[in-house]
Short mmCIF file of C-alpha atoms and ligand atoms in Angstrom, two decimals:
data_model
loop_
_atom_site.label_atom_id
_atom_site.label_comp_id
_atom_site.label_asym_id
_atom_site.label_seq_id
_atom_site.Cartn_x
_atom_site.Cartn_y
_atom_site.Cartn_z
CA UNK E 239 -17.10 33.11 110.85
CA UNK E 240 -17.20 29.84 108.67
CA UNK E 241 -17.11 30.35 105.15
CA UNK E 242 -19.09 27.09 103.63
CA UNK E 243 -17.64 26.08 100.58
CA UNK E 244 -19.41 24.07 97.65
CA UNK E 245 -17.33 21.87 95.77
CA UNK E 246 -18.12 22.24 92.32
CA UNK E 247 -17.83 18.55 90.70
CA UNK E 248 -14.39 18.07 88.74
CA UNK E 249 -15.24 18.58 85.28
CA UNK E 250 -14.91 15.28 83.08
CA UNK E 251 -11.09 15.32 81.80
CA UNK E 252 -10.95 14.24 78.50
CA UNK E 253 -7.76 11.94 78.74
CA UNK E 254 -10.66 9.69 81.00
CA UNK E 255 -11.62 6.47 79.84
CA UNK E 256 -14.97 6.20 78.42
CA UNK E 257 -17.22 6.03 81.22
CA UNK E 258 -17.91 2.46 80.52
CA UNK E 259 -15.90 -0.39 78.91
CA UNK E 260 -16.53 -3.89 78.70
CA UNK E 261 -13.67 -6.11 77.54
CA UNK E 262 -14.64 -9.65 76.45
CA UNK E 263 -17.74 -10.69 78.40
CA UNK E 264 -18.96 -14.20 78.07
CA UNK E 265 -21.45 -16.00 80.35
CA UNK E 266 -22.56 -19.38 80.10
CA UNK E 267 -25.79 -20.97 81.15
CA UNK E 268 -26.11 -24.65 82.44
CA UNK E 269 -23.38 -27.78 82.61
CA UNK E 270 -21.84 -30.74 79.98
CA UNK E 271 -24.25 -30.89 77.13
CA UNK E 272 -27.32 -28.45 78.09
CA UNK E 273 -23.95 -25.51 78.45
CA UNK E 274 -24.67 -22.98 76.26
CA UNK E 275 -22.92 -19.39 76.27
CA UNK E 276 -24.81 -16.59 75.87
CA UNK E 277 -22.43 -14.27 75.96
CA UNK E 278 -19.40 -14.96 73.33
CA UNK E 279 -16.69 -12.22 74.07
CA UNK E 280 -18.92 -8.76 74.00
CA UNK E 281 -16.73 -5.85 73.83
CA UNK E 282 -18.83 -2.30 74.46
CA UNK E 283 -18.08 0.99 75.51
CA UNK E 284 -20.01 3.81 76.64
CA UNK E 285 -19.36 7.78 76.59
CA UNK E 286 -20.27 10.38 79.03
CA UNK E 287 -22.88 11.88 77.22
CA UNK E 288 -24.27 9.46 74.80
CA UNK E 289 -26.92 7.29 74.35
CA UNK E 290 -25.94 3.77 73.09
CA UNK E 291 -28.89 1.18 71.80
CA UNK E 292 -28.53 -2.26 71.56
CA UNK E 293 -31.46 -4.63 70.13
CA UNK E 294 -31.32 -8.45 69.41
CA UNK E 295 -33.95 -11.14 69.39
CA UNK E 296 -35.91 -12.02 72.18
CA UNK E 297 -33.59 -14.72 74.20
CA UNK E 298 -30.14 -13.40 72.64
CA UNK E 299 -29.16 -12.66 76.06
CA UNK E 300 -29.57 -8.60 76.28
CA UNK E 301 -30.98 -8.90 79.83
CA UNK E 302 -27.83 -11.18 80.70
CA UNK E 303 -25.52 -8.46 79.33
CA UNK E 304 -27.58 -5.34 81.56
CA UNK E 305 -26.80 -7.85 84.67
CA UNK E 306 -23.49 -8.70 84.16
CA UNK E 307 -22.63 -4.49 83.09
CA UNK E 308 -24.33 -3.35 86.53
CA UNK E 309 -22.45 -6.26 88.93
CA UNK E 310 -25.94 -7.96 89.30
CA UNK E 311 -23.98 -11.09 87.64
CA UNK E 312 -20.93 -11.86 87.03
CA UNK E 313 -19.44 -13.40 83.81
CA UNK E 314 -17.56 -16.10 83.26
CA UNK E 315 -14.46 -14.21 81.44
CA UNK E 316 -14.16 -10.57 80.61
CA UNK E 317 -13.84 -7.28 82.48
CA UNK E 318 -15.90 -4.28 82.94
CA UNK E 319 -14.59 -0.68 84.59
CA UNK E 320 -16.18 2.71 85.10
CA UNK E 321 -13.95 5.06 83.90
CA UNK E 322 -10.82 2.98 84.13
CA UNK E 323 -11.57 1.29 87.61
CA UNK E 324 -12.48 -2.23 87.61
CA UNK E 325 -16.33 -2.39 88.77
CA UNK E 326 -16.22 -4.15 91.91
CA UNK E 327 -13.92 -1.35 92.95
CA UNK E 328 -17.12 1.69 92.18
CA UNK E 329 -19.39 2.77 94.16
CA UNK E 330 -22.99 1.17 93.77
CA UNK E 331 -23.94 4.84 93.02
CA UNK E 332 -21.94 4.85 89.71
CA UNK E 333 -24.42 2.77 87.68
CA UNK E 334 -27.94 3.06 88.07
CA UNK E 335 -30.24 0.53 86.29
CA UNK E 336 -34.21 0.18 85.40
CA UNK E 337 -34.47 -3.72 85.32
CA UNK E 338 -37.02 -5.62 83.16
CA UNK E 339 -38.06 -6.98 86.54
CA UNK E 340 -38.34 -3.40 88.34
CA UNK E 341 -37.87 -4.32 91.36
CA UNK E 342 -39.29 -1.12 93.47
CA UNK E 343 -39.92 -1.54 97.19
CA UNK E 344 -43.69 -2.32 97.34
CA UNK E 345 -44.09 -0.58 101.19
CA UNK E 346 -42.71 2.78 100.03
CA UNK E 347 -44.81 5.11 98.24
CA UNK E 348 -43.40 5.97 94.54
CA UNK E 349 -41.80 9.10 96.15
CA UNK E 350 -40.08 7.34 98.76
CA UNK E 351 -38.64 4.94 96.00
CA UNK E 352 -37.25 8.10 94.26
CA UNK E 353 -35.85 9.19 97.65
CA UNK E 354 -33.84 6.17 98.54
CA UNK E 355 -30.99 5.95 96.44
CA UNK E 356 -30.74 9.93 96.93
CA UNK E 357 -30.72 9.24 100.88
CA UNK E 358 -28.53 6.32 100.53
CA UNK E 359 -26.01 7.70 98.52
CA UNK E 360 -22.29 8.75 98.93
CA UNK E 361 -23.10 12.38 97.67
CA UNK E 362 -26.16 13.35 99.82
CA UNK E 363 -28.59 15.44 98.43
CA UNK E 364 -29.64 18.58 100.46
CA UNK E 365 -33.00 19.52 98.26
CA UNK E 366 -34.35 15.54 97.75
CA UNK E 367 -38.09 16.37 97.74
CA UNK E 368 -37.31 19.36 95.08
CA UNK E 369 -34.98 16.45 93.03
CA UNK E 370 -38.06 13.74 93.33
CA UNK E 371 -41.01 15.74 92.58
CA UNK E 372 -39.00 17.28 89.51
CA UNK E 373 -38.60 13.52 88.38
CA UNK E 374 -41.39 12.48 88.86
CA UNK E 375 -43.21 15.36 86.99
CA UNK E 376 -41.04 15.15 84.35
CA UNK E 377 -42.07 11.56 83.59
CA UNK E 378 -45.89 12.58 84.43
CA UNK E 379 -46.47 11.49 87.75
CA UNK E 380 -46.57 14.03 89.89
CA UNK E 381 -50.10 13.00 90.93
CA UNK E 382 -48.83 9.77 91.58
CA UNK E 383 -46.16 10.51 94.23
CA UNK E 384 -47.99 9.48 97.66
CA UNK E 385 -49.35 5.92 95.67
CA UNK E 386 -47.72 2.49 96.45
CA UNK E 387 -46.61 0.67 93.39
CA UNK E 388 -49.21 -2.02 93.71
CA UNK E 389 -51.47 1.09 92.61
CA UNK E 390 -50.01 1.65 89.81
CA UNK E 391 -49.86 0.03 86.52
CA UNK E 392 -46.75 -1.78 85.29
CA UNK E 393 -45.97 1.13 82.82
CA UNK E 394 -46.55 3.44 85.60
CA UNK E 395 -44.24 1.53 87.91
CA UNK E 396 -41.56 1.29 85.03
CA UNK E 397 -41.63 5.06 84.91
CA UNK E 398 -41.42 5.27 88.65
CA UNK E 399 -38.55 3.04 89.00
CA UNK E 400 -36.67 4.86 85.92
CA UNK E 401 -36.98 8.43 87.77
CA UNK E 402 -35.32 6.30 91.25
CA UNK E 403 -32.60 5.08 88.34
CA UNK E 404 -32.00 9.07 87.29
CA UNK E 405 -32.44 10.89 90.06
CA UNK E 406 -28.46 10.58 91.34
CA UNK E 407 -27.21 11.16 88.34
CA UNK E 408 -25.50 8.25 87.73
CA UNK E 409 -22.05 8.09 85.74
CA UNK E 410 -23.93 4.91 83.45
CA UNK E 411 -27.07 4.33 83.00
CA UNK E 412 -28.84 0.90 81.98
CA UNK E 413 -32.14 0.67 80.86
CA UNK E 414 -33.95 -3.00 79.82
CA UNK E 415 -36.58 -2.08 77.37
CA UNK E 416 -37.62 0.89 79.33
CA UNK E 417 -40.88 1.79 76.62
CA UNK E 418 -42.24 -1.72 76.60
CA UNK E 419 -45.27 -1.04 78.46
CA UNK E 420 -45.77 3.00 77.49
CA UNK E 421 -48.12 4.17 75.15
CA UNK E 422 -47.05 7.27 73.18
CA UNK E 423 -46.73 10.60 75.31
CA UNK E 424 -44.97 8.16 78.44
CA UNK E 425 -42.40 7.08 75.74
CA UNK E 426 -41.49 10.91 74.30
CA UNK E 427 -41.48 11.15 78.12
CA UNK E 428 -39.08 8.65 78.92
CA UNK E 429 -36.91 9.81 75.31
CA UNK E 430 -36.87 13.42 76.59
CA UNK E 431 -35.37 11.96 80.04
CA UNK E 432 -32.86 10.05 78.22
CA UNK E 433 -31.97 12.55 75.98
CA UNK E 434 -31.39 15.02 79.30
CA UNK E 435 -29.61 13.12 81.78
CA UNK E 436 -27.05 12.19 78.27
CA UNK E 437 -26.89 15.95 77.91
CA UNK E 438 -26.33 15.80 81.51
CA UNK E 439 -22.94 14.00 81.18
CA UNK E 440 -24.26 9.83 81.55
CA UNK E 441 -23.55 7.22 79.51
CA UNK E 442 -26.70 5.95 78.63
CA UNK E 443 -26.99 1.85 77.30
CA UNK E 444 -30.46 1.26 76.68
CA UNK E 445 -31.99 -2.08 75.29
CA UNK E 446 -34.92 -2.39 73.16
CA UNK E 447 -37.27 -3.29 70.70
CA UNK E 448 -38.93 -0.31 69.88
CA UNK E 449 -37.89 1.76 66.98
CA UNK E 450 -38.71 5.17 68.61
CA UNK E 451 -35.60 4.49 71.23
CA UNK E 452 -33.19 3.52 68.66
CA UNK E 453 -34.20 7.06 66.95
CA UNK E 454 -32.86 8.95 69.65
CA UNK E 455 -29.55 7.00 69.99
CA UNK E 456 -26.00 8.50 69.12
CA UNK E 457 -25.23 4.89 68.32
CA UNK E 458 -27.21 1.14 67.63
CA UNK E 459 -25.97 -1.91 68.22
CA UNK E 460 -27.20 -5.37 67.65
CA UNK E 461 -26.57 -8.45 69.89
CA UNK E 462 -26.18 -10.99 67.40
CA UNK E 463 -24.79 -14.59 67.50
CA UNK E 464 -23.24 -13.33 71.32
CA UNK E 465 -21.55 -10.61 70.21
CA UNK E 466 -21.98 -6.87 69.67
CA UNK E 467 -22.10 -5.60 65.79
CA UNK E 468 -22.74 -2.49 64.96
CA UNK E 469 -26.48 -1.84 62.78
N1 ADP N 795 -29.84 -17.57 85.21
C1 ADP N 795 -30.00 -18.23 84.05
N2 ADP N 795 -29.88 -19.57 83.99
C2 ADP N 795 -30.03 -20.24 82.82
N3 ADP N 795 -30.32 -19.65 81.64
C3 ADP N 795 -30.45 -18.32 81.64
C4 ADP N 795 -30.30 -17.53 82.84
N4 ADP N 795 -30.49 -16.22 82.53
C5 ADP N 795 -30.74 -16.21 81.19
N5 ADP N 795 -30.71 -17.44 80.68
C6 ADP N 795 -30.93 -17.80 79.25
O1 ADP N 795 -30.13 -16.93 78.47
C7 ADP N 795 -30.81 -16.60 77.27
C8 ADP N 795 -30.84 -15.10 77.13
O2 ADP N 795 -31.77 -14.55 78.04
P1 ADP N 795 -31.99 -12.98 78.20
O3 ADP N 795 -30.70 -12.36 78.49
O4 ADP N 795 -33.09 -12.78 79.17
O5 ADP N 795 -32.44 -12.59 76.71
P2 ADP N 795 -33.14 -11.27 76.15
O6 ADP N 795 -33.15 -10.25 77.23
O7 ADP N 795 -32.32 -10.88 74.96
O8 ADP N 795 -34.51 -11.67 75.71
C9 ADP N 795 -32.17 -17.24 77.33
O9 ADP N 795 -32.14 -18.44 76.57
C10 ADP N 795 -32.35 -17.52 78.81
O10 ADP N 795 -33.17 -18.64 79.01
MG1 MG N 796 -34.68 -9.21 78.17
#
């Protein structure tokens, strides 16, 4: 007889690192005289468990510092890691991200977009369909599962591709303004999600504009001038 044994996950040991650290980040834009940096030596780090804000003004480069967190760019100088271990060593599945440009795959239905990382991932998960239509319920679209995103409106595709972002339980999370198009019940619905998967054990960096986020946060911080402050 075979005795099948589930490995419970390792619990978080608190001599870790923070679950993200970023060490001096600075990106530049353009050459000779149109070269300006955008980024001007950022240093950030993230806890398992909390939810981090960071607001600036439109153009201060907040969307350049989600990219270069989650790989999707790379900076010019500076260093991020995952728990200690340099990011291009992690697994894709480590940091999840909802994008300002969302980026879902237009020939899969919203469920299927859910699905994918889940299928795709290093720890696969037996009970997707339970995991997806919990997600997507819990961010009110449950009626919405079997639609293609060009159905949907852009608030309901931002909601769509934050459940896909969730839905593995990512170590960090990164969210780009992720109430911008969400009138009030979809944001306490997108709060309440943030709030759980930080109870959860993620590191949750979200950036924003909208007051309501930055009430829910553990800590704020203001891109200002190219560099993180503290608000
Ligand atoms: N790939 C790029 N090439 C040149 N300039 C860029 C690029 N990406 C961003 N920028 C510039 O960097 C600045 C910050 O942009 P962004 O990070 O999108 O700001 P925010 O998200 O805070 O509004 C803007 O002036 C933008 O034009
Ligand atoms: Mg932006």
């Amino acid at each position: 007889m075979t005795i099948e044994r589930v490995q419970p996950e390792a619990p978080p040991s608190p001599e870790r690192s923070p679950a993200l650290v970023a060490r001096g980040l600075r990106r530049r834009f353009g050459r000779g005289t149109t070269e300006t940096e955008i980024l001007r030596g950022v240093d950030l780090h993230a806890e398992a468990g909390e939810i981090v804000t960071i607001t600036g003004r439109s153009g201060s480069g907040k969307t350049t510092l989600l990219a270069v967190l989650s790989g999707f760019d790379t900076p010019d100088e500076g260093s991020v890691t995952f728990h200690g271990v340099p990011a291009e060593a992690v697994p894709w599945s480590v940091c999840a991200v909802l994008p300002q440009a969302l980026g879902l795959a237009e020939e899969l239905t919203c469920a299927e977009n859910v699905a994918l990382p889940l299928r795709l991932g290093p720890r696969p998960t037996r009970a997707v369909d339970v995991v997806v239509s919990t997600v997507l319920a819990e961010l009110g679209l449950a009626a919405l599962a079997d639609r293609y995103p060009a159905e949907l409106s852009f608030g309901q595709q931002q909601r769509v591709a934050l459940a896909r972002a969730v839905a593995p339980r990512p170590t960090v999370l990164l969210v780009d303004e992720p109430t911008a198009h969400l009138d009030a019940d979809s944001t306490e619905a997108v709060l309440a999600v943030l709030r759980r998967v930080a109870d959860e054990g993620t590191a949750v960096v979200a950036v924003t504009h909208d007051p309501a986020v930055r009430e829910v946060a553990d800590r704020r911080l203001e891109l200002d001038g190219g560099v993180l402050l503290p608000v």
